[in-house]
Tab-separated table of C-alpha atoms and ligand atoms in Angstrom:
chain	number	residue	atom	x	y	z
A	91	UNK	CA	-57.603	33.310	2.613
A	92	UNK	CA	-59.930	33.015	5.577
A	93	UNK	CA	-59.742	29.417	6.680
A	94	UNK	CA	-61.754	27.552	9.325
A	95	UNK	CA	-60.160	24.428	10.796
A	96	UNK	CA	-62.328	21.981	12.733
A	97	UNK	CA	-60.647	19.258	14.781
A	98	UNK	CA	-60.662	17.203	17.962
A	99	UNK	CA	-58.556	18.905	20.626
A	100	UNK	CA	-57.488	15.770	22.503
A	101	UNK	CA	-54.069	14.107	22.474
A	102	UNK	CA	-54.015	12.428	19.108
A	103	UNK	CA	-52.387	12.903	15.773
A	104	UNK	CA	-55.339	14.484	13.965
A	105	UNK	CA	-55.558	17.382	16.445
A	106	UNK	CA	-51.783	17.848	16.191
A	107	UNK	CA	-51.863	17.834	12.403
A	108	UNK	CA	-54.833	20.228	12.255
A	109	UNK	CA	-53.229	22.637	14.724
A	110	UNK	CA	-49.800	22.540	13.107
A	111	UNK	CA	-51.381	23.104	9.697
A	112	UNK	CA	-53.401	26.022	11.069
A	113	UNK	CA	-50.284	27.607	12.606
A	114	UNK	CA	-48.252	27.083	9.431
A	115	UNK	CA	-50.995	28.662	7.298
A	116	UNK	CA	-51.209	31.603	9.711
A	117	UNK	CA	-47.412	31.994	9.423
A	118	UNK	CA	-47.800	32.374	5.677
A	119	UNK	CA	-50.334	35.180	6.132
A	120	UNK	CA	-53.714	33.456	6.038
A	121	UNK	CA	-56.370	34.152	8.656
A	122	UNK	CA	-57.008	30.899	10.452
A	123	UNK	CA	-59.890	30.098	12.794
A	124	UNK	CA	-59.621	26.868	14.772
A	125	UNK	CA	-62.984	25.553	15.965
A	126	UNK	CA	-63.229	22.832	18.623
A	127	UNK	CA	-64.771	22.039	22.022
A	128	UNK	CA	-61.503	22.747	23.846
A	129	UNK	CA	-58.265	24.424	22.929
A	130	UNK	CA	-56.161	21.859	21.022
A	131	UNK	CA	-53.124	20.983	23.136
A	132	UNK	CA	-50.555	22.195	20.590
A	133	UNK	CA	-52.420	25.457	19.908
A	134	UNK	CA	-50.414	28.598	20.586
A	135	UNK	CA	-52.730	31.567	20.231
A	136	UNK	CA	-50.237	34.380	20.096
A	137	UNK	CA	-50.582	35.344	16.447
A	138	UNK	CA	-53.096	38.016	15.478
A	139	UNK	CA	-54.235	35.980	12.482
A	140	UNK	CA	-54.724	32.704	14.360
A	141	UNK	CA	-57.735	32.433	16.642
A	142	UNK	CA	-59.625	29.784	18.527
A	143	UNK	CA	-63.421	29.499	18.756
A	144	UNK	CA	-64.865	27.214	21.376
A	145	UNK	CA	-67.960	25.118	20.800
A	146	UNK	CA	-70.061	25.145	23.937
A	147	UNK	CA	-72.515	22.361	24.590
A	148	UNK	CA	-74.997	22.999	27.355
A	149	UNK	CA	-76.320	20.088	29.361
A	150	UNK	CA	-80.103	20.153	29.559
A	151	UNK	CA	-82.156	17.689	31.599
A	152	UNK	CA	-84.175	16.582	28.578
A	153	UNK	CA	-81.101	15.762	26.547
A	154	UNK	CA	-79.538	12.515	27.571
A	155	UNK	CA	-76.917	13.165	24.902
A	156	UNK	CA	-76.196	16.898	24.437
A	157	UNK	CA	-76.092	17.458	20.642
A	158	UNK	CA	-72.455	18.405	20.002
A	159	UNK	CA	-72.806	18.073	16.233
A	160	UNK	CA	-75.516	20.751	16.174
A	161	UNK	CA	-73.629	23.052	18.541
A	162	UNK	CA	-70.620	22.713	16.237
A	163	UNK	CA	-72.732	23.504	13.153
A	164	UNK	CA	-74.065	26.605	14.933
A	165	UNK	CA	-70.555	27.722	15.914
A	166	UNK	CA	-69.213	27.212	12.392
A	167	UNK	CA	-72.090	29.340	11.089
A	168	UNK	CA	-71.275	32.134	13.555
A	169	UNK	CA	-67.588	32.112	12.618
A	170	UNK	CA	-68.495	32.254	8.916
A	171	UNK	CA	-70.862	35.166	9.603
A	172	UNK	CA	-68.269	37.090	11.589
A	173	UNK	CA	-65.134	36.393	9.588
A	174	UNK	CA	-66.335	35.493	6.097
A	175	UNK	CA	-64.538	32.157	5.747
A	176	UNK	CA	-63.549	31.011	2.257
A	177	UNK	CA	-63.141	27.430	3.254
A	178	UNK	CA	-63.706	25.082	6.143
A	179	UNK	CA	-61.187	22.295	6.538
A	180	UNK	CA	-62.521	19.559	8.801
A	181	UNK	CA	-60.461	16.747	10.277
A	182	UNK	CA	-62.702	13.670	10.468
A	183	UNK	CA	-65.860	13.047	8.512
A	184	UNK	CA	-67.814	12.257	11.664
A	185	UNK	CA	-69.227	14.507	12.910
A	186	UNK	CA	-67.153	17.423	11.590
A	187	UNK	CA	-67.887	17.135	7.851
A	188	UNK	CA	-71.572	16.648	8.515
A	189	UNK	CA	-71.706	19.655	10.883
A	190	UNK	CA	-69.894	21.832	8.325
A	191	UNK	CA	-72.310	20.740	5.598
A	192	UNK	CA	-75.251	21.590	7.830
A	193	UNK	CA	-73.742	25.008	8.639
A	194	UNK	CA	-73.326	25.728	4.933
A	195	UNK	CA	-76.889	24.644	4.228
A	196	UNK	CA	-78.205	26.914	6.992
A	197	UNK	CA	-76.235	29.864	5.612
A	198	UNK	CA	-78.212	29.645	2.360
A	199	UNK	CA	-77.004	32.151	-0.232
A	200	UNK	CA	-74.332	33.471	2.151
A	201	UNK	CA	-72.756	30.025	2.305
A	202	UNK	CA	-72.883	29.039	-1.309
A	203	UNK	CA	-69.259	29.972	-2.081
A	204	UNK	CA	-67.750	28.342	0.971
A	205	UNK	CA	-65.762	25.205	0.208
A	206	UNK	CA	-65.546	22.259	2.584
A	207	UNK	CA	-62.487	20.003	2.686
A	208	UNK	CA	-62.553	16.794	4.718
A	209	UNK	CA	-59.351	15.078	5.823
A	210	UNK	CA	-59.642	11.432	6.849
A	211	UNK	CA	-57.333	10.257	9.621
A	212	UNK	CA	-58.349	6.643	10.028
A	213	UNK	CA	-60.653	6.445	12.963
A	214	UNK	CA	-63.582	7.462	10.703
A	215	UNK	CA	-63.235	4.096	9.035
A	216	UNK	CA	-62.640	2.181	12.267
A	217	UNK	CA	-65.876	3.643	13.608
A	218	UNK	CA	-67.780	2.381	10.587
A	219	UNK	CA	-66.351	-1.088	11.098
A	220	UNK	CA	-67.647	-1.018	14.667
A	221	UNK	CA	-70.995	0.657	14.001
A	222	UNK	CA	-72.493	-0.011	10.598
A	223	UNK	CA	-75.138	2.708	11.073
A	224	UNK	CA	-72.373	5.298	10.593
A	225	UNK	CA	-71.514	3.985	7.147
A	226	UNK	CA	-74.008	6.045	5.166
A	227	UNK	CA	-73.523	9.199	7.192
A	228	UNK	CA	-69.732	8.977	6.729
A	229	UNK	CA	-70.269	8.377	3.022
A	230	UNK	CA	-72.603	11.402	2.992
A	231	UNK	CA	-69.975	13.606	4.692
A	232	UNK	CA	-67.322	12.505	2.194
A	233	UNK	CA	-69.580	12.690	-0.857
A	234	UNK	CA	-70.836	16.187	-0.149
A	235	UNK	CA	-67.492	17.701	0.806
A	236	UNK	CA	-65.948	19.690	-2.026
A	237	UNK	CA	-62.710	17.787	-1.619
A	238	UNK	CA	-61.401	14.909	0.477
A	239	UNK	CA	-57.879	14.025	1.537
A	240	UNK	CA	-56.380	11.031	3.296
A	241	UNK	CA	-53.131	10.901	5.250
A	242	UNK	CA	-51.839	7.760	3.489
A	243	UNK	CA	-52.390	5.615	0.407
A	244	UNK	CA	-53.301	2.733	2.659
A	245	UNK	CA	-56.100	4.700	4.315
A	246	UNK	CA	-57.383	5.850	0.949
A	247	UNK	CA	-57.543	2.206	-0.196
A	248	UNK	CA	-59.301	1.226	2.999
A	249	UNK	CA	-61.909	3.973	2.576
A	250	UNK	CA	-62.596	2.831	-0.975
A	251	UNK	CA	-62.867	-0.797	0.201
A	252	UNK	CA	-65.337	0.074	2.938
A	253	UNK	CA	-67.390	2.740	1.210
A	254	UNK	CA	-66.910	1.706	-2.406
A	255	UNK	CA	-65.613	3.877	-5.253
A	256	UNK	CA	-66.788	7.442	-4.501
A	257	UNK	CA	-67.786	10.176	-6.893
A	258	UNK	CA	-65.511	12.438	-4.861
A	259	UNK	CA	-61.843	11.524	-5.503
A	260	UNK	CA	-59.586	11.188	-2.469
A	261	UNK	CA	-56.233	12.965	-2.620
A	262	UNK	CA	-53.386	11.693	-0.440
A	263	UNK	CA	-51.524	14.456	1.405
A	264	UNK	CA	-49.279	12.964	4.090
A	265	UNK	CA	-48.836	14.490	7.520
A	266	UNK	CA	-45.897	16.804	7.997
A	267	UNK	CA	-43.410	17.586	10.733
A	268	UNK	CA	-41.612	20.704	11.894
A	269	UNK	CA	-38.046	19.438	11.552
A	270	UNK	CA	-36.638	22.465	13.338
A	271	UNK	CA	-38.632	21.790	16.498
A	272	UNK	CA	-38.280	18.001	16.261
A	273	UNK	CA	-34.541	17.705	15.939
A	274	UNK	CA	-31.734	15.432	17.164
A	275	UNK	CA	-29.746	16.654	20.132
A	276	UNK	CA	-32.442	18.879	21.610
A	277	UNK	CA	-32.745	19.324	25.387
A	278	UNK	CA	-30.010	16.925	26.488
A	279	UNK	CA	-30.621	17.852	30.150
A	280	UNK	CA	-33.864	15.862	29.993
A	281	UNK	CA	-32.003	12.613	29.580
A	282	UNK	CA	-30.735	12.793	33.141
A	283	UNK	CA	-34.320	12.981	34.371
A	284	UNK	CA	-35.432	9.996	32.340
A	285	UNK	CA	-32.718	7.418	32.883
A	286	UNK	CA	-29.457	6.541	34.577
A	287	UNK	CA	-26.333	7.392	32.523
A	288	UNK	CA	-25.614	3.758	31.634
A	289	UNK	CA	-29.189	2.898	30.642
A	290	UNK	CA	-30.370	2.802	27.036
A	291	UNK	CA	-33.808	4.345	26.556
A	292	UNK	CA	-36.636	2.670	24.669
A	293	UNK	CA	-39.490	5.155	24.328
A	294	UNK	CA	-43.170	4.816	23.487
A	295	UNK	CA	-45.620	7.686	23.037
A	296	UNK	CA	-49.360	7.228	22.593
A	297	UNK	CA	-52.804	7.785	24.037
A	298	UNK	CA	-52.808	4.230	25.421
A	299	UNK	CA	-55.896	3.166	23.527
A	300	UNK	CA	-56.371	-0.606	23.293
A	301	UNK	CA	-55.435	-0.478	19.610
A	302	UNK	CA	-51.929	0.726	20.603
A	303	UNK	CA	-51.241	-2.667	22.277
A	304	UNK	CA	-49.095	-0.981	24.902
A	305	UNK	CA	-49.001	-4.039	27.178
A	306	UNK	CA	-47.235	-5.996	24.441
A	307	UNK	CA	-44.414	-3.467	24.537
A	308	UNK	CA	-43.951	-4.178	28.241
A	309	UNK	CA	-44.062	-7.954	27.656
A	310	UNK	CA	-41.409	-7.627	24.931
A	311	UNK	CA	-39.296	-5.374	27.143
A	312	UNK	CA	-39.512	-7.978	29.941
A	313	UNK	CA	-38.077	-10.616	27.598
A	314	UNK	CA	-35.390	-8.343	26.230
A	315	UNK	CA	-34.341	-6.498	29.364
A	316	UNK	CA	-33.241	-9.637	31.174
A	317	UNK	CA	-30.062	-9.302	29.110
A	318	UNK	CA	-29.441	-5.588	28.811
A	319	UNK	CA	-29.198	-2.481	30.921
A	320	UNK	CA	-32.033	-0.337	29.660
A	321	UNK	CA	-35.173	1.610	30.556
A	322	UNK	CA	-38.592	1.689	28.974
A	323	UNK	CA	-40.075	5.180	29.034
A	324	UNK	CA	-43.791	5.293	28.315
A	325	UNK	CA	-45.248	8.718	27.593
A	326	UNK	CA	-48.956	9.553	27.469
A	327	UNK	CA	-52.198	8.681	29.168
A	328	UNK	CA	-55.283	6.723	28.219
A	329	UNK	CA	-57.505	3.719	28.937
A	330	UNK	CA	-54.721	1.094	29.137
A	331	UNK	CA	-52.289	3.068	31.288
A	332	UNK	CA	-53.469	1.465	34.553
A	333	UNK	CA	-53.141	-2.029	33.099
A	334	UNK	CA	-49.631	-1.171	31.890
A	335	UNK	CA	-48.604	-0.011	35.345
A	336	UNK	CA	-49.997	-3.224	36.877
A	337	UNK	CA	-48.202	-5.337	34.311
A	338	UNK	CA	-44.885	-3.591	34.952
A	339	UNK	CA	-45.288	-4.421	38.660
A	340	UNK	CA	-46.334	-7.991	37.975
A	341	UNK	CA	-43.318	-8.555	35.709
A	342	UNK	CA	-41.030	-7.047	38.369
A	343	UNK	CA	-40.097	-4.142	36.119
A	344	UNK	CA	-41.042	-1.400	38.515
A	345	UNK	CA	-37.521	0.031	38.501
A	346	UNK	CA	-37.065	-0.353	34.765
A	347	UNK	CA	-40.221	1.215	33.342
A	348	UNK	CA	-40.998	4.922	33.708
A	349	UNK	CA	-44.508	6.225	33.135
A	350	UNK	CA	-44.191	9.900	32.320
A	351	UNK	CA	-47.895	10.668	31.804
A	352	UNK	CA	-49.036	13.310	29.359
A	353	UNK	CA	-46.205	15.510	28.110
A	354	UNK	CA	-47.059	18.096	25.493
A	355	UNK	CA	-43.567	19.267	24.519
A	356	UNK	CA	-42.719	15.797	23.259
A	357	UNK	CA	-39.897	17.161	21.083
A	358	UNK	CA	-37.945	17.599	24.337
A	359	UNK	CA	-38.180	13.903	25.262
A	360	UNK	CA	-37.960	12.072	21.943
A	361	UNK	CA	-34.318	12.994	21.189
A	362	UNK	CA	-33.299	11.339	24.469
A	363	UNK	CA	-34.481	7.950	23.200
A	364	UNK	CA	-32.189	5.318	21.718
A	365	UNK	CA	-35.145	3.532	20.184
A	366	UNK	CA	-38.828	4.321	19.625
A	367	UNK	CA	-41.509	1.603	19.717
A	368	UNK	CA	-45.063	1.476	18.359
A	369	UNK	CA	-46.946	-1.831	18.572
A	370	UNK	CA	-50.298	-0.617	17.186
A	371	UNK	CA	-52.638	-3.005	15.422
A	372	UNK	CA	-53.498	-0.159	13.067
A	373	UNK	CA	-52.172	3.301	12.243
A	374	UNK	CA	-53.390	5.198	9.208
A	375	UNK	CA	-50.061	7.020	9.312
A	376	UNK	CA	-48.270	6.893	12.685
A	377	UNK	CA	-47.395	10.511	13.390
A	378	UNK	CA	-45.557	9.643	16.613
A	379	UNK	CA	-43.150	7.422	14.649
A	380	UNK	CA	-42.473	10.343	12.303
A	381	UNK	CA	-41.858	12.624	15.294
A	382	UNK	CA	-39.266	10.145	16.596
A	383	UNK	CA	-37.661	9.848	13.159
A	384	UNK	CA	-37.326	13.621	12.889
A	385	UNK	CA	-35.446	13.509	16.200
A	386	UNK	CA	-33.012	10.995	14.679
A	387	UNK	CA	-34.400	8.025	16.597
A	388	UNK	CA	-34.709	4.651	14.823
A	389	UNK	CA	-38.107	3.011	15.191
A	390	UNK	CA	-39.504	-0.438	15.865
A	391	UNK	CA	-43.068	-0.493	14.590
A	392	UNK	CA	-45.649	-2.928	13.404
A	393	UNK	CA	-46.103	-3.134	9.656
A	394	UNK	CA	-49.781	-2.234	9.992
A	395	UNK	CA	-51.807	0.284	7.981
A	396	UNK	CA	-49.896	3.258	6.638
A	397	UNK	CA	-46.778	2.726	8.797
A	398	UNK	CA	-44.738	1.250	5.898
A	399	UNK	CA	-45.305	4.540	4.042
A	400	UNK	CA	-43.600	6.402	6.884
A	401	UNK	CA	-40.945	3.984	8.138
A	402	UNK	CA	-38.558	2.267	5.712
A	403	UNK	CA	-38.008	-1.265	6.971
A	404	UNK	CA	-34.307	-2.062	7.426
A	405	UNK	CA	-33.357	1.525	6.620
A	406	UNK	CA	-34.913	3.855	9.195
A	407	UNK	CA	-36.091	1.141	11.568
A	408	UNK	CA	-37.316	-2.433	11.879
A	409	UNK	CA	-40.871	-3.708	11.553
A	410	UNK	CA	-42.705	-6.649	13.089
A	411	UNK	CA	-46.100	-8.268	12.692
A	412	UNK	CA	-48.921	-7.115	14.959
A	413	UNK	CA	-48.864	-9.151	18.186
A	414	UNK	CA	-45.442	-10.749	17.599
A	415	UNK	CA	-43.910	-10.060	20.999
A	416	UNK	CA	-40.921	-12.339	20.358
A	417	UNK	CA	-40.060	-10.465	17.179
A	418	UNK	CA	-40.326	-7.160	19.022
A	419	UNK	CA	-38.068	-8.404	21.838
A	420	UNK	CA	-35.552	-9.692	19.273
A	421	UNK	CA	-35.638	-6.360	17.428
A	422	UNK	CA	-35.058	-4.477	20.705
A	423	UNK	CA	-32.106	-6.719	21.403
A	424	UNK	CA	-30.642	-6.389	17.915
A	425	UNK	CA	-30.962	-2.619	17.808
A	426	UNK	CA	-29.788	-1.791	21.303
A	427	UNK	CA	-26.879	-4.198	21.029
A	428	UNK	CA	-25.541	-2.495	17.909
A	429	UNK	CA	-24.596	1.172	18.328
A	430	UNK	CA	-23.426	1.516	14.719
A	431	UNK	CA	-26.702	0.157	13.312
A	432	UNK	CA	-28.730	2.486	15.536
A	433	UNK	CA	-26.663	5.493	14.512
A	434	UNK	CA	-27.028	4.584	10.825
A	435	UNK	CA	-30.781	4.068	11.044
A	436	UNK	CA	-31.259	7.150	13.214
A	437	UNK	CA	-29.495	9.287	10.623
A	438	UNK	CA	-31.547	7.712	7.810
A	439	UNK	CA	-34.735	8.326	9.821
A	440	UNK	CA	-33.905	12.015	10.236
A	441	UNK	CA	-32.985	12.269	6.563
A	442	UNK	CA	-36.324	10.710	5.516
A	443	UNK	CA	-38.302	12.991	7.845
A	444	UNK	CA	-36.546	16.048	6.381
A	445	UNK	CA	-36.603	15.049	2.722
A	446	UNK	CA	-40.127	13.608	2.546
A	447	UNK	CA	-42.264	14.886	5.427
A	448	UNK	CA	-40.832	18.275	6.417
A	449	UNK	CA	-43.333	21.109	6.747
A	450	UNK	CA	-41.569	22.904	3.883
A	451	UNK	CA	-42.251	19.915	1.596
A	452	UNK	CA	-45.904	19.314	2.432
A	453	UNK	CA	-47.250	22.830	3.073
A	454	UNK	CA	-46.996	23.801	-0.628
A	455	UNK	CA	-49.189	20.780	-1.375
A	456	UNK	CA	-51.849	22.201	0.936
A	457	UNK	CA	-51.573	25.647	-0.628
A	458	UNK	CA	-51.979	24.194	-4.119
A	459	UNK	CA	-54.843	21.988	-2.977
A	460	UNK	CA	-56.731	24.872	-1.337
A	461	UNK	CA	-56.277	26.977	-4.473
A	462	UNK	CA	-57.582	24.163	-6.671
A	463	UNK	CA	-60.622	23.655	-4.457
A	464	UNK	CA	-61.419	27.371	-4.387
A	465	UNK	CA	-60.988	27.913	-8.098
B	758	LIG	O1	-54.282	7.033	16.902
B	758	LIG	C1	-54.971	7.692	17.682
B	758	LIG	O2	-55.381	7.214	18.717
B	758	LIG	C2	-55.300	9.123	17.392
B	758	LIG	C3	-55.754	9.333	15.985
B	758	LIG	C4	-56.410	10.706	15.894
B	758	LIG	O3	-57.546	10.723	15.518
B	758	LIG	O4	-55.797	11.700	16.151
B	758	LIG	O5	-54.646	9.273	15.087
B	758	LIG	C5	-54.942	9.074	13.728
B	758	LIG	O6	-54.525	10.227	13.002
B	758	LIG	C6	-53.111	10.486	13.040
B	758	LIG	C7	-52.832	11.754	12.246
B	758	LIG	O7	-53.191	11.600	10.919
B	758	LIG	C8	-52.318	9.286	12.495
B	758	LIG	O8	-50.951	9.540	12.596
B	758	LIG	C9	-52.688	8.039	13.304
B	758	LIG	O9	-52.030	6.932	12.712
B	758	LIG	C10	-54.191	7.819	13.259
B	758	LIG	N1	-54.553	6.722	14.145
B	758	LIG	C11	-55.082	5.595	13.686
B	758	LIG	O10	-55.256	5.376	12.516
B	758	LIG	C12	-55.415	4.588	14.709
């Protein structure tokens, strides 16, 4: 199959999922063309059947807002012309589905057999909640795609609530993880760089958007860490990073909180953690929690969105209500004070990642889905 994959390249789960899916499909012999405005950060272009096509948007004095959606449609059309794509798999309805639909329309007869699949990752729906004028265009992108998938049941339900019952059914295909790359025990030398030998490591990884509620993690750590010898390691970059740094200083945690910044090879750091924390007010799925689980790290997460479909409360980790800093501090204390519980939950987390979300389990679902859409 000749497959086009359209995604955002920035640090975020959808770009990771799109890139990992593209690489996995290329590994199984398909020709995969990733289309984006920058090279996705997990993209490794060393396979002959995996290529990257950049969308260039030229600034022009008359355009206050350079039209990325149109540039993308034009680029998709060129890639179809050159490589004869069978299907275009877009991650996000806005603007990717709409650009793909426009490209197909412009291709006329040449485009009539191309199938368009749209995968929803969550932010599509958040955007609608913030800007009602996107509601109909998102619905249009979904309705006119040949097939639509969602990364969790919860997100599917949310889409149906917001947009109403659609003519186009939504299939749930969860995100997957490479359990060979994300594995317990990897890269033990990194631990020395992150913490002192007697410190337990609580780790958080995100893009520090407001929705991740990263400051609450620091507040909870401040309450908890008065009692225990431990270090909070915060990985990533984003709008709230500065405020987090300030807060750590204000709470006199300068020597106890490490800000790593952006770190692409996150599978090297996660296994060093004793506990992983995610305080998000919403996650359609929570890929970073799954990455931690695959590394055998128990998680403390909110019970928001699709997280309960990934984490098993009391089995692979503990959950708390959004904003409940006391509950998070108590959960930190309970988990880090009990080595046996952590080991048990860490093993269960790894087992769940392998048995439910491993690449080998989910990739066949994509193959079958593509076949169904093309037939
Ligand atoms: O959460 C983010 O800030 C990034 C966002 C994205 O667009 O990449 O992540 C979304 O997609 C991921 C992959 O499916 C999910 O694991 C995240 O839960 C989801 N984020 C939200 O729903 C907020």
